[in-house]
């Protein structure tokens, strides 16, 4: 079950955290994995790890917000069955504390980045018999999270993008879903705690862990397992949906 043998997968942000876990698992299941990463060295590290386990993987240094760069790499790859839009950046701020520059940056990466890979990837996916797109949204798309103005809006856009794409390309046999994780322990989380709460790291980590009713953060491999199901042929009946992976965050927090 859940074999990805013979499939070509493109995973953005596969150099770290959730994207790395997805890349490693998909390669272990037989996919040829192409990692599209701003941090080329991190992508190379993931590729090295995959190759050590006899998997097939390639690193591509690329900023997903550049349509030109994305188009060039997708053309080079030339074949695509699975597209995972995972690259994303965090941001802390409310409407009146978010600068225009930060607002634009979050949208350039989190929203335009996904559009760019769709623009380049859909013509290739149309040629696949088992085409599937998976977008990384967030619980922030549907629940009001304190101090996450631009980030939440960007993930709301990913949620809507998922439904729009699932509808538009159904006739082409392309499925499209999203995952909405609550807090997952990755460098993304450590990075913004260090940047925004210096000196209070432990306290904030414990607070963020408790914000999931199960009392902990998720793990990247737990997101990767759901990603595998949603990208494998076993989920052929699944399209146009968002899947919360949230330790009870959305429905059990009271
Ligand atoms: N970690 C969480 O708690 C959490 C929760 C919900 C949703 N998410 C989402 O999951 C995704 C992955 O998060 P993570 O925690 O693994 O993050 P991470 O920071 O550990 O990894 C993200 C990767 O994306 C890459 N990246 C950033 N900007 C890029 C760009 N412009 N072009 C190409 N690559 C770029 C980074 O270099 C990094 O390797 C993000 O979209 C994030 O919003 C994370």
mmCIF file of C-alpha atoms and ligand atoms in Angstrom:
data_model
loop_
_atom_site.group_PDB
_atom_site.id
_atom_site.type_symbol
_atom_site.label_atom_id
_atom_site.label_comp_id
_atom_site.label_asym_id
_atom_site.label_seq_id
_atom_site.Cartn_x
_atom_site.Cartn_y
_atom_site.Cartn_z
ATOM 1 C CA UNK A 1 0.000 0.000 0.000
ATOM 2 C CA UNK A 2 0.930 3.650 -0.502
ATOM 3 C CA UNK A 3 3.600 2.924 -3.083
ATOM 4 C CA UNK A 4 4.836 5.944 -5.054
ATOM 5 C CA UNK A 5 6.971 3.793 -7.330
ATOM 6 C CA UNK A 6 7.496 5.385 -10.749
ATOM 7 C CA UNK A 7 6.102 8.772 -9.698
ATOM 8 C CA UNK A 8 7.862 12.121 -9.874
ATOM 9 C CA UNK A 9 7.193 14.441 -6.939
ATOM 10 C CA UNK A 10 8.089 18.105 -6.523
ATOM 11 C CA UNK A 11 8.160 19.285 -2.917
ATOM 12 C CA UNK A 12 8.779 22.929 -2.085
ATOM 13 C CA UNK A 13 10.614 23.746 1.126
ATOM 14 C CA UNK A 14 11.934 20.180 1.413
ATOM 15 C CA UNK A 15 15.101 21.321 3.154
ATOM 16 C CA UNK A 16 13.527 21.572 6.597
ATOM 17 C CA UNK A 17 10.758 20.494 8.939
ATOM 18 C CA UNK A 18 7.538 19.225 7.381
ATOM 19 C CA UNK A 19 8.798 19.409 3.775
ATOM 20 C CA UNK A 20 11.893 17.430 4.695
ATOM 21 C CA UNK A 21 9.819 14.703 6.391
ATOM 22 C CA UNK A 22 7.543 14.515 3.329
ATOM 23 C CA UNK A 23 10.545 14.320 0.966
ATOM 24 C CA UNK A 24 12.187 11.512 2.951
ATOM 25 C CA UNK A 25 8.952 9.488 3.229
ATOM 26 C CA UNK A 26 7.946 9.939 -0.419
ATOM 27 C CA UNK A 27 11.408 8.835 -1.577
ATOM 28 C CA UNK A 28 11.223 5.813 0.749
ATOM 29 C CA UNK A 29 7.911 4.919 -0.940
ATOM 30 C CA UNK A 30 9.625 4.963 -4.341
ATOM 31 C CA UNK A 31 9.050 8.462 -5.729
ATOM 32 C CA UNK A 32 11.739 10.448 -7.525
ATOM 33 C CA UNK A 33 11.753 13.533 -5.291
ATOM 34 C CA UNK A 34 12.666 17.017 -6.509
ATOM 35 C CA UNK A 35 13.177 19.538 -3.720
ATOM 36 C CA UNK A 36 12.629 23.186 -4.565
ATOM 37 C CA UNK A 37 14.351 25.240 -1.865
ATOM 38 C CA UNK A 38 15.519 28.759 -1.133
ATOM 39 C CA UNK A 39 18.182 27.200 1.082
ATOM 40 C CA UNK A 40 20.037 25.067 -1.482
ATOM 41 C CA UNK A 41 22.445 23.661 1.125
ATOM 42 C CA UNK A 42 19.520 22.420 3.242
ATOM 43 C CA UNK A 43 17.965 20.797 0.162
ATOM 44 C CA UNK A 44 21.295 19.068 -0.542
ATOM 45 C CA UNK A 45 21.297 17.736 3.040
ATOM 46 C CA UNK A 46 17.833 16.182 2.548
ATOM 47 C CA UNK A 47 18.978 14.680 -0.764
ATOM 48 C CA UNK A 48 22.041 13.211 0.957
ATOM 49 C CA UNK A 49 19.845 11.647 3.638
ATOM 50 C CA UNK A 50 17.533 10.157 0.976
ATOM 51 C CA UNK A 51 20.439 8.794 -1.066
ATOM 52 C CA UNK A 52 21.917 7.134 2.019
ATOM 53 C CA UNK A 53 18.661 5.154 2.181
ATOM 54 C CA UNK A 54 18.969 4.271 -1.534
ATOM 55 C CA UNK A 55 16.251 6.754 -2.556
ATOM 56 C CA UNK A 56 16.153 9.024 -5.590
ATOM 57 C CA UNK A 57 16.235 12.767 -4.973
ATOM 58 C CA UNK A 58 17.399 16.034 -6.511
ATOM 59 C CA UNK A 59 17.963 19.480 -5.007
ATOM 60 C CA UNK A 60 17.029 22.688 -6.821
ATOM 61 C CA UNK A 61 17.973 26.031 -5.312
ATOM 62 C CA UNK A 62 15.009 28.307 -6.077
ATOM 63 C CA UNK A 63 12.894 31.084 -4.620
ATOM 64 C CA UNK A 64 9.275 29.991 -5.141
ATOM 65 C CA UNK A 65 8.180 33.625 -5.320
ATOM 66 C CA UNK A 66 10.054 34.024 -8.636
ATOM 67 C CA UNK A 67 7.880 32.793 -11.501
ATOM 68 C CA UNK A 68 10.892 32.785 -13.814
ATOM 69 C CA UNK A 69 13.020 30.599 -11.535
ATOM 70 C CA UNK A 70 10.148 28.176 -10.883
ATOM 71 C CA UNK A 71 9.312 27.878 -14.604
ATOM 72 C CA UNK A 72 12.939 27.152 -15.488
ATOM 73 C CA UNK A 73 13.248 24.329 -12.961
ATOM 74 C CA UNK A 74 9.882 22.740 -13.788
ATOM 75 C CA UNK A 75 10.846 22.750 -17.481
ATOM 76 C CA UNK A 76 14.133 21.023 -16.633
ATOM 77 C CA UNK A 77 12.333 18.366 -14.556
ATOM 78 C CA UNK A 78 9.838 17.845 -17.404
ATOM 79 C CA UNK A 79 7.513 15.318 -15.707
ATOM 80 C CA UNK A 80 5.272 15.563 -12.679
ATOM 81 C CA UNK A 81 2.772 13.355 -10.819
ATOM 82 C CA UNK A 82 2.760 14.877 -7.310
ATOM 83 C CA UNK A 83 3.124 18.557 -6.397
ATOM 84 C CA UNK A 84 3.451 19.488 -2.726
ATOM 85 C CA UNK A 85 3.258 23.218 -1.994
ATOM 86 C CA UNK A 86 4.873 23.317 1.406
ATOM 87 C CA UNK A 87 7.347 26.232 1.437
ATOM 88 C CA UNK A 88 6.144 28.996 3.690
ATOM 89 C CA UNK A 89 7.302 31.672 6.090
ATOM 90 C CA UNK A 90 5.938 32.744 9.460
ATOM 91 C CA UNK A 91 5.073 36.241 10.586
ATOM 92 C CA UNK A 92 3.961 37.747 13.872
ATOM 93 C CA UNK A 93 1.826 40.863 13.866
ATOM 94 C CA UNK A 94 -1.630 42.415 13.936
ATOM 95 C CA UNK A 95 -3.089 44.589 11.147
ATOM 96 C CA UNK A 96 -1.624 47.783 12.615
ATOM 97 C CA UNK A 97 1.767 46.282 13.465
ATOM 98 C CA UNK A 98 2.429 44.549 10.133
ATOM 99 C CA UNK A 99 4.587 46.621 7.805
ATOM 100 C CA UNK A 100 3.756 46.863 4.119
ATOM 101 C CA UNK A 101 7.076 45.175 3.370
ATOM 102 C CA UNK A 102 6.346 42.204 5.651
ATOM 103 C CA UNK A 103 2.778 41.900 4.356
ATOM 104 C CA UNK A 104 4.059 41.750 0.779
ATOM 105 C CA UNK A 105 6.813 39.275 1.640
ATOM 106 C CA UNK A 106 4.418 36.815 3.343
ATOM 107 C CA UNK A 107 2.086 36.903 0.349
ATOM 108 C CA UNK A 108 4.940 36.654 -2.183
ATOM 109 C CA UNK A 109 6.200 33.413 -0.606
ATOM 110 C CA UNK A 110 3.115 31.761 0.898
ATOM 111 C CA UNK A 111 0.550 32.636 -1.783
ATOM 112 C CA UNK A 112 2.336 33.660 -4.978
ATOM 113 C CA UNK A 113 4.845 30.840 -4.437
ATOM 114 C CA UNK A 114 2.050 28.270 -4.633
ATOM 115 C CA UNK A 115 0.499 30.006 -7.629
ATOM 116 C CA UNK A 116 3.884 29.928 -9.399
ATOM 117 C CA UNK A 117 4.287 26.168 -8.963
ATOM 118 C CA UNK A 118 0.695 25.595 -10.097
ATOM 119 C CA UNK A 119 1.264 27.790 -13.165
ATOM 120 C CA UNK A 120 4.348 25.796 -14.130
ATOM 121 C CA UNK A 121 3.171 22.419 -12.843
ATOM 122 C CA UNK A 122 -0.387 22.015 -14.102
ATOM 123 C CA UNK A 123 0.599 21.503 -17.773
ATOM 124 C CA UNK A 124 2.891 18.668 -16.595
ATOM 125 C CA UNK A 125 0.299 17.230 -14.187
ATOM 126 C CA UNK A 126 -2.266 17.087 -17.005
ATOM 127 C CA UNK A 127 -0.073 14.453 -18.652
ATOM 128 C CA UNK A 128 -0.013 12.245 -15.522
ATOM 129 C CA UNK A 129 -2.624 9.548 -14.972
ATOM 130 C CA UNK A 130 -2.439 9.950 -11.174
ATOM 131 C CA UNK A 131 -1.928 13.695 -10.748
ATOM 132 C CA UNK A 132 -2.302 15.176 -7.314
ATOM 133 C CA UNK A 133 -1.590 18.494 -5.610
ATOM 134 C CA UNK A 134 -1.196 18.911 -1.862
ATOM 135 C CA UNK A 135 -1.023 22.348 -0.274
ATOM 136 C CA UNK A 136 0.184 23.105 3.242
ATOM 137 C CA UNK A 137 -2.413 25.392 4.804
ATOM 138 C CA UNK A 138 -2.753 25.857 8.588
ATOM 139 C CA UNK A 139 -5.402 25.921 11.274
ATOM 140 C CA UNK A 140 -4.757 29.685 11.103
ATOM 141 C CA UNK A 141 -6.807 29.650 7.880
ATOM 142 C CA UNK A 142 -10.018 28.895 9.760
ATOM 143 C CA UNK A 143 -9.441 29.868 13.409
ATOM 144 C CA UNK A 144 -8.506 33.344 14.631
ATOM 145 C CA UNK A 145 -4.964 33.072 16.017
ATOM 146 C CA UNK A 146 -3.586 35.997 18.033
ATOM 147 C CA UNK A 147 -0.950 38.117 16.282
ATOM 148 C CA UNK A 148 -0.894 36.211 12.988
ATOM 149 C CA UNK A 149 -2.630 38.720 10.692
ATOM 150 C CA UNK A 150 -0.705 38.350 7.405
ATOM 151 C CA UNK A 151 0.172 34.681 7.991
ATOM 152 C CA UNK A 152 -3.451 33.685 8.665
ATOM 153 C CA UNK A 153 -4.629 35.570 5.578
ATOM 154 C CA UNK A 154 -2.005 33.820 3.460
ATOM 155 C CA UNK A 155 -3.157 30.411 4.708
ATOM 156 C CA UNK A 156 -6.801 31.366 4.108
ATOM 157 C CA UNK A 157 -5.746 32.001 0.514
ATOM 158 C CA UNK A 158 -4.156 28.537 0.346
ATOM 159 C CA UNK A 159 -7.398 27.009 1.675
ATOM 160 C CA UNK A 160 -9.437 28.782 -1.042
ATOM 161 C CA UNK A 161 -6.793 28.005 -3.695
ATOM 162 C CA UNK A 162 -7.157 24.308 -2.898
ATOM 163 C CA UNK A 163 -10.909 24.333 -3.549
ATOM 164 C CA UNK A 164 -10.563 26.451 -6.690
ATOM 165 C CA UNK A 165 -7.883 24.197 -8.201
ATOM 166 C CA UNK A 166 -9.719 20.976 -7.229
ATOM 167 C CA UNK A 167 -12.772 22.239 -9.123
ATOM 168 C CA UNK A 168 -10.976 23.663 -12.171
ATOM 169 C CA UNK A 169 -8.854 20.586 -12.915
ATOM 170 C CA UNK A 170 -11.206 17.772 -11.916
ATOM 171 C CA UNK A 171 -11.942 17.072 -15.574
ATOM 172 C CA UNK A 172 -8.190 16.723 -16.147
ATOM 173 C CA UNK A 173 -7.965 14.044 -13.452
ATOM 174 C CA UNK A 174 -5.961 16.259 -11.083
ATOM 175 C CA UNK A 175 -6.876 15.944 -7.396
ATOM 176 C CA UNK A 176 -6.121 18.772 -4.962
ATOM 177 C CA UNK A 177 -6.289 18.816 -1.154
ATOM 178 C CA UNK A 178 -4.691 20.654 1.732
ATOM 179 C CA UNK A 179 -3.492 19.818 5.222
ATOM 180 C CA UNK A 180 -4.006 22.277 8.075
ATOM 181 C CA UNK A 181 -1.579 21.502 10.871
ATOM 182 C CA UNK A 182 -1.742 23.085 14.300
ATOM 183 C CA UNK A 183 1.661 23.682 15.882
ATOM 184 C CA UNK A 184 4.281 21.233 14.583
ATOM 185 C CA UNK A 185 7.737 21.233 16.160
ATOM 186 C CA UNK A 186 10.085 22.303 13.355
ATOM 187 C CA UNK A 187 12.856 24.908 12.879
ATOM 188 C CA UNK A 188 10.005 27.231 11.734
ATOM 189 C CA UNK A 189 8.642 27.217 15.317
ATOM 190 C CA UNK A 190 12.051 27.408 17.026
ATOM 191 C CA UNK A 191 13.019 30.238 14.671
ATOM 192 C CA UNK A 192 10.083 32.483 15.417
ATOM 193 C CA UNK A 193 10.251 31.798 19.167
ATOM 194 C CA UNK A 194 13.934 32.814 19.129
ATOM 195 C CA UNK A 195 13.228 35.898 17.014
ATOM 196 C CA UNK A 196 10.120 37.138 18.771
ATOM 197 C CA UNK A 197 10.412 35.883 22.356
ATOM 198 C CA UNK A 198 14.147 35.969 23.159
ATOM 199 C CA UNK A 199 14.769 35.007 26.801
ATOM 200 C CA UNK A 200 11.303 33.415 27.152
ATOM 201 C CA UNK A 201 11.947 30.423 24.871
ATOM 202 C CA UNK A 202 11.021 27.657 27.343
ATOM 203 C CA UNK A 203 7.903 29.390 28.607
ATOM 204 C CA UNK A 204 6.624 30.086 25.084
ATOM 205 C CA UNK A 205 7.444 26.535 23.912
ATOM 206 C CA UNK A 206 5.378 25.113 26.810
ATOM 207 C CA UNK A 207 2.531 27.540 26.072
ATOM 208 C CA UNK A 208 2.505 26.620 22.390
ATOM 209 C CA UNK A 209 2.551 22.909 23.264
ATOM 210 C CA UNK A 210 -0.466 23.299 25.555
ATOM 211 C CA UNK A 211 -2.447 25.181 22.922
ATOM 212 C CA UNK A 212 -3.144 21.741 21.393
ATOM 213 C CA UNK A 213 -5.618 19.912 23.678
ATOM 214 C CA UNK A 214 -3.441 16.769 23.416
ATOM 215 C CA UNK A 215 -0.743 18.784 25.235
ATOM 216 C CA UNK A 216 2.047 18.655 22.690
ATOM 217 C CA UNK A 217 3.061 19.875 19.272
ATOM 218 C CA UNK A 218 2.779 17.636 16.234
ATOM 219 C CA UNK A 219 5.786 15.975 14.624
ATOM 220 C CA UNK A 220 6.845 16.473 10.984
ATOM 221 C CA UNK A 221 6.605 12.705 10.365
ATOM 222 C CA UNK A 222 2.940 12.785 11.476
ATOM 223 C CA UNK A 223 2.212 15.387 8.789
ATOM 224 C CA UNK A 224 4.202 13.348 6.260
ATOM 225 C CA UNK A 225 2.055 10.245 6.921
ATOM 226 C CA UNK A 226 -1.146 12.116 6.067
ATOM 227 C CA UNK A 227 0.603 13.697 3.070
ATOM 228 C CA UNK A 228 1.514 10.231 1.824
ATOM 229 C CA UNK A 229 -2.094 9.043 2.048
ATOM 230 C CA UNK A 230 -3.355 12.156 0.227
ATOM 231 C CA UNK A 231 -0.780 11.801 -2.569
ATOM 232 C CA UNK A 232 -1.034 8.031 -3.024
ATOM 233 C CA UNK A 233 -3.481 6.302 -5.341
ATOM 234 C CA UNK A 234 -5.317 4.853 -2.300
ATOM 235 C CA UNK A 235 -6.884 8.323 -1.810
ATOM 236 C CA UNK A 236 -8.173 8.463 -5.397
ATOM 237 C CA UNK A 237 -11.685 9.418 -4.197
ATOM 238 C CA UNK A 238 -10.397 12.345 -2.120
ATOM 239 C CA UNK A 239 -10.344 15.835 -3.623
ATOM 240 C CA UNK A 240 -11.339 19.400 -2.743
ATOM 241 C CA UNK A 241 -10.851 19.038 0.989
ATOM 242 C CA UNK A 242 -8.769 20.438 3.795
ATOM 243 C CA UNK A 243 -7.568 18.030 6.484
ATOM 244 C CA UNK A 244 -6.843 19.467 9.944
ATOM 245 C CA UNK A 245 -4.017 17.677 11.753
ATOM 246 C CA UNK A 246 -4.289 19.497 15.001
ATOM 247 C CA UNK A 247 -4.238 17.510 18.260
ATOM 248 C CA UNK A 248 -7.839 18.619 18.798
ATOM 249 C CA UNK A 249 -7.092 22.341 18.323
ATOM 250 C CA UNK A 250 -10.091 23.302 16.192
ATOM 251 C CA UNK A 251 -12.904 21.296 17.772
ATOM 252 C CA UNK A 252 -11.768 20.431 21.306
ATOM 253 C CA UNK A 253 -10.328 23.725 22.594
ATOM 254 C CA UNK A 254 -12.826 25.065 25.105
HETATM 255 N N1 LIG B 1 5.444 24.204 11.902
HETATM 256 C C1 LIG B 1 4.189 24.538 12.151
HETATM 257 O O1 LIG B 1 3.773 24.665 13.308
HETATM 258 C C2 LIG B 1 3.223 24.736 11.033
HETATM 259 C C3 LIG B 1 1.852 24.770 11.315
HETATM 260 C C4 LIG B 1 0.940 24.963 10.278
HETATM 261 C C5 LIG B 1 1.403 25.115 8.987
HETATM 262 N N2 LIG B 1 2.737 25.084 8.727
HETATM 263 C C6 LIG B 1 3.163 25.266 7.350
HETATM 264 O O2 LIG B 1 3.922 24.145 6.932
HETATM 265 C C7 LIG B 1 4.889 24.563 5.975
HETATM 266 C C8 LIG B 1 6.259 24.072 6.400
HETATM 267 O O3 LIG B 1 6.544 24.572 7.677
HETATM 268 P P1 LIG B 1 7.804 24.097 8.537
HETATM 269 O O4 LIG B 1 7.399 24.294 9.938
HETATM 270 O O5 LIG B 1 8.291 22.790 8.073
HETATM 271 O O6 LIG B 1 8.844 25.273 8.128
HETATM 272 P P2 LIG B 1 10.444 25.320 8.039
HETATM 273 O O7 LIG B 1 10.817 26.754 8.206
HETATM 274 O O8 LIG B 1 11.058 24.313 8.947
HETATM 275 O O9 LIG B 1 10.693 24.895 6.532
HETATM 276 C C9 LIG B 1 10.230 25.692 5.476
HETATM 277 C C10 LIG B 1 11.207 25.563 4.329
HETATM 278 O O10 LIG B 1 10.731 26.408 3.268
HETATM 279 C C11 LIG B 1 11.845 27.038 2.681
HETATM 280 N N3 LIG B 1 11.457 28.302 2.054
HETATM 281 C C12 LIG B 1 11.126 29.455 2.683
HETATM 282 N N4 LIG B 1 10.907 30.413 1.779
HETATM 283 C C13 LIG B 1 11.106 29.864 0.559
HETATM 284 C C14 LIG B 1 11.070 30.373 -0.768
HETATM 285 N N5 LIG B 1 10.787 31.662 -1.006
HETATM 286 N N6 LIG B 1 11.342 29.532 -1.797
HETATM 287 C C15 LIG B 1 11.654 28.227 -1.555
HETATM 288 N N7 LIG B 1 11.736 27.701 -0.318
HETATM 289 C C16 LIG B 1 11.459 28.509 0.724
HETATM 290 C C17 LIG B 1 12.802 27.291 3.841
HETATM 291 O O11 LIG B 1 14.131 27.490 3.383
HETATM 292 C C18 LIG B 1 12.620 26.051 4.689
HETATM 293 O O12 LIG B 1 13.581 25.070 4.379
HETATM 294 C C19 LIG B 1 4.779 26.090 5.874
HETATM 295 O O13 LIG B 1 3.975 26.421 4.767
HETATM 296 C C20 LIG B 1 4.063 26.462 7.163
HETATM 297 O O14 LIG B 1 3.327 27.650 7.031
HETATM 298 C C21 LIG B 1 3.670 24.891 9.717
#
